[in-house]
Short mmCIF file of C-alpha atoms in Angstrom, two decimals:
data_model
loop_
_atom_site.label_atom_id
_atom_site.label_comp_id
_atom_site.label_asym_id
_atom_site.label_seq_id
_atom_site.Cartn_x
_atom_site.Cartn_y
_atom_site.Cartn_z
CA MET A 93 -0.03 0.03 -0.11
CA ALA A 94 1.28 3.41 -1.02
CA SER A 95 2.02 5.60 1.68
CA LYS A 96 0.79 9.52 1.56
CA SER A 97 4.13 10.57 2.56
CA SER A 98 5.30 9.45 -0.81
CA LEU A 99 4.04 12.67 -2.34
CA PRO A 100 6.14 15.57 -2.40
CA GLU A 101 5.58 18.41 0.04
CA GLU A 102 5.18 20.71 -2.62
CA ASP A 103 1.60 19.13 -3.71
CA PHE A 104 0.23 20.33 -0.03
CA THR A 105 2.12 23.69 -0.46
CA CYS A 106 -0.11 26.91 -0.92
CA PRO A 107 1.54 29.29 -3.76
CA VAL A 108 0.97 32.37 -1.98
CA CYS A 109 2.15 31.45 1.49
CA PHE A 110 4.37 28.56 0.81
CA ASP A 111 2.86 26.84 3.69
CA ILE A 112 0.53 23.64 4.00
CA PHE A 113 -2.99 24.67 2.94
CA LYS A 114 -5.31 25.70 5.30
CA ASP A 115 -8.96 26.03 4.52
CA PRO A 116 -7.88 25.32 0.67
CA VAL A 117 -10.33 27.21 -1.87
CA LEU A 118 -10.53 25.88 -5.78
CA LEU A 119 -11.04 28.47 -8.45
CA LEU A 120 -12.45 27.81 -11.96
CA CYS A 121 -8.82 27.93 -13.31
CA SER A 122 -7.96 25.01 -11.53
CA HIS A 123 -5.79 26.41 -9.00
CA SER A 124 -5.99 25.94 -5.38
CA PHE A 125 -5.22 28.76 -2.61
CA CYS A 126 -5.62 28.83 1.23
CA LYS A 127 -8.67 30.86 1.51
CA ASP A 128 -6.93 33.85 3.73
CA CYS A 129 -4.19 34.07 1.32
CA LEU A 130 -6.65 34.50 -1.65
CA GLN A 131 -8.73 37.03 0.16
CA LYS A 132 -5.47 39.09 1.22
CA PHE A 133 -4.18 38.81 -2.46
CA TRP A 134 -7.65 40.34 -3.53
CA ARG A 135 -7.49 43.22 -1.39
CA GLU A 136 -4.15 44.29 -2.18
CA LYS A 137 -4.49 44.11 -6.09
CA LYS A 138 -7.91 45.38 -5.97
CA SER A 139 -8.51 42.79 -8.57
CA LYS A 140 -10.12 39.06 -8.07
CA GLU A 141 -7.70 37.47 -10.28
CA CYS A 142 -5.89 34.02 -10.03
CA PRO A 143 -2.42 34.74 -7.96
CA VAL A 144 -0.89 32.18 -10.37
CA CYS A 145 -2.56 32.39 -14.06
CA ARG A 146 -3.85 36.18 -13.48
CA ARG A 147 -7.15 35.03 -14.90
CA GLN A 148 -10.47 37.06 -13.40
CA SER A 149 -12.67 34.84 -11.16
CA SER A 150 -16.45 35.62 -11.48
CA MET A 151 -16.75 34.40 -7.76
CA ASP A 152 -16.51 36.48 -4.72
CA ASN A 153 -16.24 33.26 -2.53
CA PRO A 154 -14.64 30.14 -4.42
CA PRO A 155 -16.01 26.60 -3.06
CA VAL A 156 -13.71 24.88 -0.43
CA ASN A 157 -11.33 22.18 -2.11
CA LEU A 158 -12.42 19.28 0.14
CA SER A 159 -10.20 16.36 -1.16
CA LEU A 160 -7.19 18.75 -1.04
CA LYS A 161 -8.42 19.98 2.56
CA ASN A 162 -8.53 16.04 3.44
CA LEU A 163 -4.93 15.08 2.08
CA CYS A 164 -3.19 18.00 3.64
CA GLU A 165 -4.60 17.06 7.28
CA SER A 166 -3.56 13.22 6.31
CA PHE A 167 -0.42 14.76 5.42
CA LEU A 168 0.26 16.87 8.54
CA LYS A 169 -0.99 14.16 10.93
CA GLU A 170 1.38 11.61 9.46
CA LYS A 171 4.17 14.06 9.37
CA SER A 172 3.37 14.54 13.41
CA GLN A 173 3.80 10.97 13.93
CA ARG A 174 6.78 10.35 12.10
CA ALA A 175 8.48 13.37 14.35
CA SER A 176 6.86 12.18 17.52
CA GLY A 177 7.74 7.94 16.75
CA GLY A 178 4.00 7.63 16.76
CA SER A 179 2.20 4.05 16.20
CA GLU A 180 2.31 5.20 12.81
CA VAL A 181 5.93 5.15 11.49
CA LEU A 182 5.93 2.76 8.68
CA CYS A 183 8.59 0.42 7.99
CA SER A 184 11.27 1.80 5.59
CA LEU A 185 11.50 -1.20 3.54
CA HIS A 186 7.87 -2.32 2.87
CA GLY A 187 5.51 0.68 3.74
CA GLU A 188 3.83 -1.00 6.57
CA ARG A 189 3.27 0.10 9.90
CA LEU A 190 5.73 -1.50 12.64
CA LYS A 191 3.63 -3.55 14.68
CA LEU A 192 5.94 -6.06 16.20
CA PHE A 193 9.64 -5.85 17.91
CA CYS A 194 12.29 -8.65 17.29
CA LEU A 195 13.66 -10.23 20.38
CA GLU A 196 16.89 -11.14 18.85
CA ASP A 197 17.80 -8.15 16.61
CA LYS A 198 16.07 -5.87 19.09
CA GLN A 199 14.17 -3.73 16.54
CA PRO A 200 10.58 -3.13 15.47
CA ILE A 201 9.73 -4.76 12.18
CA CYS A 202 6.52 -5.22 10.24
CA VAL A 203 4.41 -8.06 9.46
CA VAL A 204 6.18 -8.53 6.17
CA CYS A 205 9.70 -8.14 7.84
CA GLN A 206 8.76 -10.90 10.02
CA ALA A 207 7.96 -13.38 7.24
CA SER A 208 11.07 -13.08 5.77
CA ARG A 209 14.27 -14.92 5.78
CA LYS A 210 16.14 -12.20 7.80
CA HIS A 211 13.77 -12.81 10.85
CA SER A 212 13.38 -16.36 10.36
CA GLY A 213 13.19 -18.64 13.63
CA HIS A 214 13.16 -15.36 15.81
CA GLN A 215 10.67 -14.38 18.65
CA PHE A 216 8.45 -11.29 18.47
CA LEU A 217 6.36 -9.31 20.66
CA PRO A 218 3.92 -6.52 19.64
CA ILE A 219 5.51 -3.32 19.79
CA ASP A 220 3.39 -2.20 22.83
CA GLU A 221 4.30 -5.41 25.15
CA ALA A 222 7.95 -4.89 24.24
CA ALA A 223 7.73 -1.00 25.03
CA LEU A 224 6.08 -1.97 28.41
CA ASP A 225 8.96 -4.53 29.01
CA TYR A 226 11.61 -2.18 28.26
CA LYS A 227 9.63 0.90 30.18
CA GLU A 228 9.78 -1.50 33.36
CA GLN A 229 13.74 -2.18 32.81
CA LEU A 230 14.37 1.63 32.64
CA ASN A 231 11.82 2.15 35.91
CA ALA A 232 14.05 -0.16 37.77
CA VAL A 233 16.90 1.95 36.75
CA LEU A 234 15.00 5.30 37.03
CA LYS A 235 13.58 4.42 40.35
CA PRO A 236 16.92 4.78 42.32
CA LEU A 237 17.84 7.87 40.46
CA GLN A 238 15.06 9.48 41.20
CA GLU A 239 15.46 8.77 45.03
CA LYS A 240 19.05 9.88 44.64
CA LEU A 241 17.72 13.05 43.05
CA ASP A 242 14.99 13.70 45.78
CA LYS A 243 17.87 13.23 48.49
CA PHE A 244 19.70 15.96 46.43
CA GLU A 245 16.67 17.99 46.60
CA GLU A 246 16.39 17.68 50.41
CA VAL A 247 19.69 18.18 50.85
CA LYS A 248 19.96 21.39 48.86
CA GLN A 249 17.15 22.65 50.53
CA THR A 250 18.71 21.75 53.72
CA CYS A 251 22.01 23.87 52.25
CA ASP A 252 19.71 26.71 51.33
CA GLN A 253 18.07 26.74 54.62
CA THR A 254 21.47 26.55 56.67
CA ALA A 255 22.38 29.28 54.50
CA SER A 256 19.91 31.64 55.55
CA HIS A 257 20.26 30.15 58.88
CA ILE A 258 23.91 30.92 59.36
CA LYS A 259 23.16 34.94 58.16
CA VAL A 260 20.28 35.02 61.22
CA GLN A 261 23.06 33.51 63.52
CA ALA A 262 25.89 35.98 62.52
CA HIS A 263 23.47 38.78 62.60
CA GLN A 264 22.24 37.77 66.38
CA SER A 265 25.79 36.85 67.41
CA GLU A 266 27.14 40.12 65.97
CA LYS A 267 24.46 42.26 67.63
CA GLN A 268 25.22 40.20 70.86
CA ILE A 269 28.99 40.91 70.66
CA LYS A 270 28.13 44.63 70.25
CA GLU A 271 26.03 44.73 73.65
CA GLU A 272 28.35 42.87 75.70
CA PHE A 273 31.39 44.94 74.74
CA GLU A 274 29.18 48.11 75.11
CA LYS A 275 28.50 46.90 78.74
CA LEU A 276 32.66 46.58 78.81
CA HIS A 277 33.26 49.95 77.25
CA GLN A 278 30.66 51.41 79.56
CA PHE A 279 32.25 49.85 82.64
CA LEU A 280 35.63 50.91 81.40
CA LYS A 281 34.38 54.70 80.69
CA ASP A 282 32.67 54.88 84.16
CA GLU A 283 35.92 53.01 85.57
CA GLU A 284 38.04 55.84 83.87
CA GLU A 285 35.67 58.73 85.20
CA ALA A 286 35.79 57.21 88.65
CA ARG A 287 39.61 57.14 88.95
CA ILE A 288 39.92 60.36 87.01
CA ARG A 289 37.14 62.25 89.83
CA ALA A 290 39.76 60.82 92.60
CA LEU A 291 43.01 62.37 91.13
CA LYS A 292 40.84 65.27 90.52
CA GLU A 293 39.86 65.52 94.11
CA GLU A 294 43.14 64.93 95.41
CA GLU A 295 44.97 67.25 93.36
CA GLN A 296 42.20 70.17 94.78
CA GLN A 297 42.84 69.02 97.96
CA LYS A 298 46.47 69.08 98.16
CA SER A 299 46.61 71.86 96.22
CA LEU A 300 44.15 74.08 99.03
CA ILE A 301 46.85 72.76 101.62
CA MET A 302 50.12 74.38 99.55
CA LYS A 303 47.95 77.18 99.19
CA GLU A 304 46.91 77.86 102.59
CA LYS A 305 50.75 76.88 103.68
CA THR A 306 51.76 79.42 101.04
CA GLU A 307 49.61 82.19 102.54
CA GLU A 308 50.86 81.64 105.76
CA MET A 309 54.68 81.55 105.12
CA SER A 310 53.97 84.88 103.10
CA LYS A 311 52.47 86.71 106.00
CA GLU A 312 55.57 85.32 108.22
CA MET A 313 58.13 86.56 105.65
CA SER A 314 56.52 89.73 105.48
CA THR A 315 56.51 90.23 109.28
CA LEU A 316 60.20 89.02 109.20
CA SER A 317 61.33 91.47 106.31
CA ASP A 318 59.74 94.53 108.32
CA THR A 319 61.71 93.40 111.29
CA ILE A 320 65.03 93.02 109.28
CA THR A 321 64.32 96.45 107.85
CA ALA A 322 63.99 98.24 111.03
CA ILE A 323 67.17 96.42 112.21
CA GLU A 324 68.89 97.86 109.14
CA LYS A 325 67.73 101.43 109.71
CA GLN A 326 69.18 101.08 113.54
CA MET A 327 72.51 100.17 111.78
CA VAL A 328 73.45 103.21 109.83
CA ALA A 329 72.56 105.39 113.10
CA GLU A 330 75.88 107.42 114.48
CA ASP A 331 78.02 104.98 116.44
CA ILE A 332 78.19 106.96 119.42
CA ILE A 333 74.65 107.52 119.92
CA PHE A 334 73.89 103.75 118.51
CA LEU A 335 75.95 102.51 121.72
CA GLN A 336 74.90 104.89 124.13
CA VAL A 337 71.10 104.21 123.05
CA TRP A 338 72.07 100.50 123.69
CA THR A 339 74.14 100.70 126.96
CA CYS A 340 72.19 103.45 128.95
CA GLY A 341 68.72 103.05 127.62
CA PHE A 342 66.17 105.94 127.70
CA SER A 343 66.92 107.76 131.03
CA SER A 344 70.37 108.29 130.23
CA VAL A 345 69.68 109.94 127.08
CA GLY A 346 67.44 111.79 128.50
CA LYS A 347 70.01 113.22 131.13
CA MET A 348 72.54 113.76 127.93
CA VAL A 349 69.93 115.65 126.33
CA ARG A 350 69.45 117.77 129.37
CA ILE A 351 73.09 118.35 129.60
CA LEU A 352 73.29 119.33 125.77
CA ARG A 353 69.96 121.20 125.58
CA LEU A 354 69.81 120.06 121.79
CA THR A 355 66.20 120.06 120.84
CA GLU A 356 66.86 118.13 117.73
CA LEU A 357 69.55 115.73 119.17
CA LYS A 358 66.26 115.20 121.78
CA SER A 359 64.16 114.14 119.12
CA VAL A 360 66.40 112.19 117.12
CA LEU A 361 67.68 110.16 120.22
CA TYR A 362 64.08 109.67 121.43
CA ALA A 363 63.00 108.18 117.83
CA VAL A 364 65.78 106.11 117.97
CA PHE A 365 65.44 104.49 121.16
CA GLN A 366 61.68 103.78 120.50
CA ASN A 367 62.41 102.34 117.28
CA PHE A 368 65.45 100.22 118.80
CA LYS A 369 63.07 99.11 121.52
CA ALA A 370 60.59 97.58 119.20
CA THR A 371 63.10 96.39 116.99
CA ILE A 372 64.79 94.24 120.04
CA GLU A 373 61.56 92.92 121.17
CA SER A 374 60.15 92.30 117.58
CA SER A 375 63.79 90.26 117.20
CA THR A 376 63.91 88.47 119.94
CA CYS A 377 60.15 86.92 119.77
CA THR A 378 60.07 83.07 118.86
CA LEU A 379 59.89 82.56 115.27
CA GLN A 380 59.80 78.66 114.60
CA LYS A 381 61.74 77.33 111.47
CA PRO A 382 59.48 76.92 108.19
CA GLN A 383 58.46 73.07 108.07
CA ARG A 384 58.41 71.10 104.44
CA VAL A 385 54.74 69.76 104.12
CA SER A 386 54.77 66.04 104.06
CA GLY A 387 53.12 64.14 101.62
CA ALA A 388 51.90 67.25 99.48
CA LEU A 389 52.37 65.42 96.17
CA ILE A 390 50.14 63.76 94.55
CA ASP A 391 50.25 59.97 95.18
CA VAL A 392 51.03 58.64 91.47
CA ALA A 393 51.43 55.10 92.60
CA LYS A 394 48.03 55.02 93.87
CA HIS A 395 46.42 55.89 90.81
CA LEU A 396 48.48 54.46 88.48
CA GLY A 397 50.21 51.53 89.95
CA ASN A 398 49.00 47.99 88.27
CA LEU A 399 46.00 50.25 87.01
CA ARG A 400 45.47 47.46 84.55
CA PHE A 401 45.55 45.16 86.74
CA ARG A 402 43.04 46.85 89.15
CA VAL A 403 40.76 47.19 86.38
CA TRP A 404 40.70 43.81 85.41
CA GLU A 405 39.97 42.74 88.92
CA LYS A 406 37.27 44.94 89.62
CA MET A 407 35.74 43.39 86.50
CA LYS A 408 35.09 40.21 88.17
CA ASP A 409 32.22 42.16 89.90
CA ILE A 410 30.07 42.52 86.61
CA VAL A 411 30.96 39.33 84.50
CA GLN A 412 30.40 36.02 85.35
CA PHE A 413 31.74 32.73 84.26
CA THR A 414 29.34 29.54 83.41
CA PRO A 415 31.73 25.99 83.43
CA VAL A 416 29.34 24.58 80.71
CA VAL A 417 27.22 26.54 78.06
CA LEU A 418 24.99 25.35 75.59
CA ASP A 419 25.52 24.76 72.04
CA PRO A 420 22.38 25.95 70.05
CA ASN A 421 23.67 23.80 67.05
CA THR A 422 22.73 21.01 68.57
CA ALA A 423 19.19 21.98 70.41
CA ASP A 424 15.97 20.25 69.46
CA PRO A 425 13.95 22.87 67.39
CA SER A 426 11.30 22.71 70.14
CA LEU A 427 14.00 24.46 72.61
CA ILE A 428 14.77 28.48 72.92
CA ILE A 429 18.53 28.88 74.02
CA SER A 430 19.10 31.73 76.05
CA GLU A 431 21.56 34.61 74.44
CA ASP A 432 24.23 34.04 76.97
CA LEU A 433 23.63 30.40 76.07
CA THR A 434 23.42 29.13 80.01
CA SER A 435 19.66 28.18 79.69
CA PHE A 436 16.41 26.88 77.51
CA GLY A 437 12.92 26.73 77.67
CA TRP A 438 10.22 25.34 75.65
CA THR A 439 8.24 26.99 72.58
CA TYR A 440 5.58 25.54 70.45
CA PRO A 441 4.97 25.39 67.22
CA ARG A 442 8.77 23.80 66.90
CA GLN A 443 10.93 26.35 65.22
CA THR A 444 12.16 25.73 61.74
CA LEU A 445 15.89 25.19 61.97
CA PRO A 446 18.61 23.21 59.75
CA ASP A 447 18.74 19.56 60.20
CA ASN A 448 22.23 19.78 60.60
CA PRO A 449 24.44 16.58 61.49
CA GLU A 450 24.93 17.66 65.16
CA ARG A 451 21.21 18.86 66.20
CA LEU A 452 19.30 16.51 68.24
CA ASP A 453 15.83 16.26 66.83
CA PHE A 454 13.77 14.39 69.64
CA ASN A 455 12.74 14.78 73.34
CA GLU A 456 13.48 18.48 74.02
CA CYS A 457 17.34 17.73 74.33
CA VAL A 458 20.28 19.88 73.91
CA LEU A 459 24.48 19.36 74.40
CA GLY A 460 26.96 21.47 75.94
CA SER A 461 28.99 23.31 73.51
CA GLU A 462 32.66 21.41 74.86
CA GLY A 463 33.46 18.22 75.43
CA PHE A 464 35.70 16.70 78.11
CA ASN A 465 38.40 13.75 77.96
CA SER A 466 40.63 14.67 81.08
CA GLY A 467 40.52 16.62 84.10
CA SER A 468 37.58 17.17 86.80
CA PRO A 469 35.20 19.80 85.85
CA TYR A 470 31.73 20.31 87.71
CA TRP A 471 28.69 22.55 86.72
CA ASP A 472 25.57 23.26 88.51
CA VAL A 473 22.35 22.75 87.00
CA GLU A 474 18.77 24.81 88.10
CA VAL A 475 16.09 22.23 87.67
CA GLY A 476 13.49 24.13 88.92
CA ASP A 477 9.96 22.73 89.45
CA GLY A 478 10.17 20.73 86.27
CA THR A 479 8.16 17.45 85.95
CA TYR A 480 10.51 15.78 83.84
CA TRP A 481 14.03 16.45 83.60
CA CYS A 482 17.93 14.45 83.05
CA VAL A 483 21.16 15.60 82.92
CA GLY A 484 24.17 14.31 82.67
CA VAL A 485 26.95 13.26 79.81
CA THR A 486 26.68 11.28 76.75
CA THR A 487 29.73 10.10 74.46
CA GLU A 488 30.54 12.62 71.44
CA SER A 489 29.77 9.96 68.81
CA ASN A 490 26.89 8.96 69.95
CA GLN A 491 24.27 9.67 67.19
CA ARG A 492 22.41 12.74 67.40
CA LYS A 493 18.98 11.74 65.39
CA GLY A 494 15.99 9.99 67.02
CA ASP A 495 15.83 6.55 65.49
CA THR A 496 19.43 6.17 66.28
CA PHE A 497 20.00 8.01 69.30
CA THR A 498 21.19 5.57 72.08
CA TRP A 499 19.91 5.96 75.66
CA GLU A 500 22.51 3.39 76.79
CA ARG A 501 25.04 5.76 76.23
CA VAL A 502 24.02 8.65 78.43
CA TRP A 503 24.90 8.60 81.94
CA ARG A 504 22.42 10.73 83.67
CA VAL A 505 20.04 11.80 86.83
CA GLU A 506 16.62 11.66 86.02
CA TYR A 507 13.34 12.77 87.35
CA ASP A 508 10.32 11.17 85.95
CA GLY A 509 6.80 12.38 86.82
CA PHE A 510 5.19 10.87 84.43
CA GLY A 511 6.49 7.22 85.08
CA TRP A 512 8.16 7.03 81.80
CA ASP A 513 10.24 3.91 80.69
CA VAL A 514 14.13 4.64 80.89
CA SER A 515 16.95 2.79 79.86
CA GLY A 516 20.34 2.72 79.95
CA PRO A 517 22.57 4.05 83.17
CA VAL A 518 20.45 6.19 84.66
CA HIS A 519 19.64 6.74 88.83
CA ALA A 520 15.80 7.92 88.96
CA LEU A 521 15.26 10.51 91.93
CA LYS A 522 11.84 9.78 93.42
CA TRP A 523 11.67 13.49 94.42
CA ASN A 524 12.38 17.06 92.62
CA LEU A 525 14.99 19.18 93.77
CA HIS A 526 15.91 22.67 93.21
CA THR A 527 19.86 22.78 92.15
CA LEU A 528 21.86 19.31 90.93
CA ARG A 529 25.60 19.22 90.79
CA VAL A 530 27.23 17.05 88.25
CA HIS A 531 30.84 16.01 88.99
CA LEU A 532 32.79 14.61 85.98
CA ASP A 533 36.19 13.03 87.25
CA LEU A 534 37.86 11.38 84.19
CA ASP A 535 40.84 10.76 86.03
CA LYS A 536 39.00 8.64 88.57
CA GLY A 537 36.36 7.23 86.28
CA GLN A 538 33.91 8.61 88.20
CA LEU A 539 30.47 10.77 87.40
CA SER A 540 29.08 11.90 90.52
CA PHE A 541 25.63 13.87 91.46
CA SER A 542 24.83 15.48 94.40
CA ASP A 543 22.55 18.42 95.66
CA PRO A 544 24.86 21.41 96.63
CA LEU A 545 21.95 23.25 98.49
CA GLN A 546 21.55 20.48 100.88
CA ASN A 547 25.31 19.21 100.53
CA THR A 548 23.55 15.59 100.02
CA HIS A 549 25.25 12.95 97.79
CA LEU A 550 22.82 11.46 95.14
CA HIS A 551 24.72 8.80 93.08
CA THR A 552 28.14 7.60 91.56
CA PHE A 553 28.45 6.21 88.25
CA LYS A 554 32.03 4.44 87.82
CA HIS A 555 33.17 3.86 84.21
CA THR A 556 36.07 4.48 82.37
CA PHE A 557 35.37 6.91 79.32
CA THR A 558 37.52 6.20 76.50
CA GLU A 559 36.38 9.23 74.49
CA LYS A 560 35.29 12.47 75.02
CA VAL A 561 31.95 13.28 76.71
CA LEU A 562 29.60 16.01 76.33
CA PRO A 563 27.21 17.47 78.62
CA PHE A 564 23.79 16.11 78.51
CA PHE A 565 20.53 18.18 79.15
CA CYS A 566 16.76 17.39 78.72
CA SER A 567 13.60 18.67 80.18
CA HIS A 568 9.78 18.50 79.14
CA ARG A 569 8.34 21.77 78.61
CA SER A 570 10.21 23.28 81.49
CA PRO A 571 13.46 25.50 81.82
CA LEU A 572 16.94 24.64 83.08
CA SER A 573 19.53 26.96 83.77
CA ILE A 574 23.72 26.29 84.22
CA LEU A 575 24.81 28.12 87.42
CA PRO A 576 27.65 30.44 86.79
CA LEU A 577 30.38 30.29 88.92
CA LYS A 578 31.83 33.56 90.89
CA PRO A 579 35.38 34.37 89.28
CA SER A 580 38.32 35.20 91.38
CA VAL A 581 41.63 36.91 90.81
CA THR A 582 44.52 35.29 92.32
CA VAL A 583 48.28 36.75 92.02
CA GLY A 584 51.16 34.40 92.01
CA GLN A 585 54.75 35.37 93.23
CA ARG A 586 57.71 33.49 91.98
CA THR A 587 60.31 32.16 94.69
CA LEU A 588 64.40 33.42 93.91
CA CYS A 589 66.78 30.94 94.26
#
């Protein structure tokens, strides 16, 4: 059977638009055109002539060429099937539909090919069955690929979420760092002002003392200067008069004046005597030797000696040290960690946080930020009035997800107000307490729990830890806090040999 595709495509082409006929119409001259192409040509030419032979048409609406229209539709359908690999693809040798699939040659064939010698003795399947078998094989390969793609998409989503969370963490951490340093800056500023104020007060106090001392010295110096001037005046008098006044006194001078009867001399001698007497009395006053003022200078050593150390020592009153801080990257999304990383509370609904490998995703648990593999650290936990909590340590290698986490690797004290089943190394309390002390002595292989307020020992686990252990905290809808220790400053001194 001849194929319609054996006809050239030109036979289905409009001579005006050079495309496959659309709604072809037939003129009396036997030429066909697309209906729209013909009408457009006539409008442009303003004449109803054939675009090919220029013969005038007497019809305003030429009839549709149905045969040509059907041929064009069939041609387009066949062309589409060939392009899409549809079931209407024909055998290149026999022009028949490909209905069978040769299992030996792995190719589709027609019924004529099946009867040929080339495929003698071969096994065949209908095209649809063979395609189904191959599709099932592809599905077997496709399924793990699709699962892997889904996993990639899941991890990518987590990465995108993590990238966004990193920005949030950086912004919040930067804000808190600035706030903490602002507090330190304010403390240093206040301390600077206080020390400068103390320096200014000492300066004013000692300057006032020196001013009063200077004024007192000035008065004494003025009196002493007047006395010296008076004495110097007496010393310039005539020697005989000076000596007579000095040795005879006023009565002798008066007798001498009567003898001499010299009014001028009497007046001069009398004045000299009076001045001399006053000078002698003034000069014989007890004049203490001026004393230097002790401790008059600024006590520089008090203000500058070990200044940085003294300020640092005083800072212990405004800072606190917590031996264990929480790691927010390990916290279950239902927990809210405080800004100073020392306490946590519960929130609902759960936060949207990255599902990073370090995060515990169950039972409202969180780990400490630093692990221990030596030493004898301890920390106090305020458990408050919680109805369920557990506090202890776990190994660093313990898996963090709910389906892989191993409670047998958590050494803990637990208060269980719900009567839940527990497993692993656990000491259950029968009553709640306010504060729990955890003492991890890795050198002795001991983990002890006690009540520091009542000074009561609760329980001790004996275990040799062969890897790093991390503080472990868990609480059901009630806050837990790690209590700070009071910092102290000590100064060591080396002994000289």
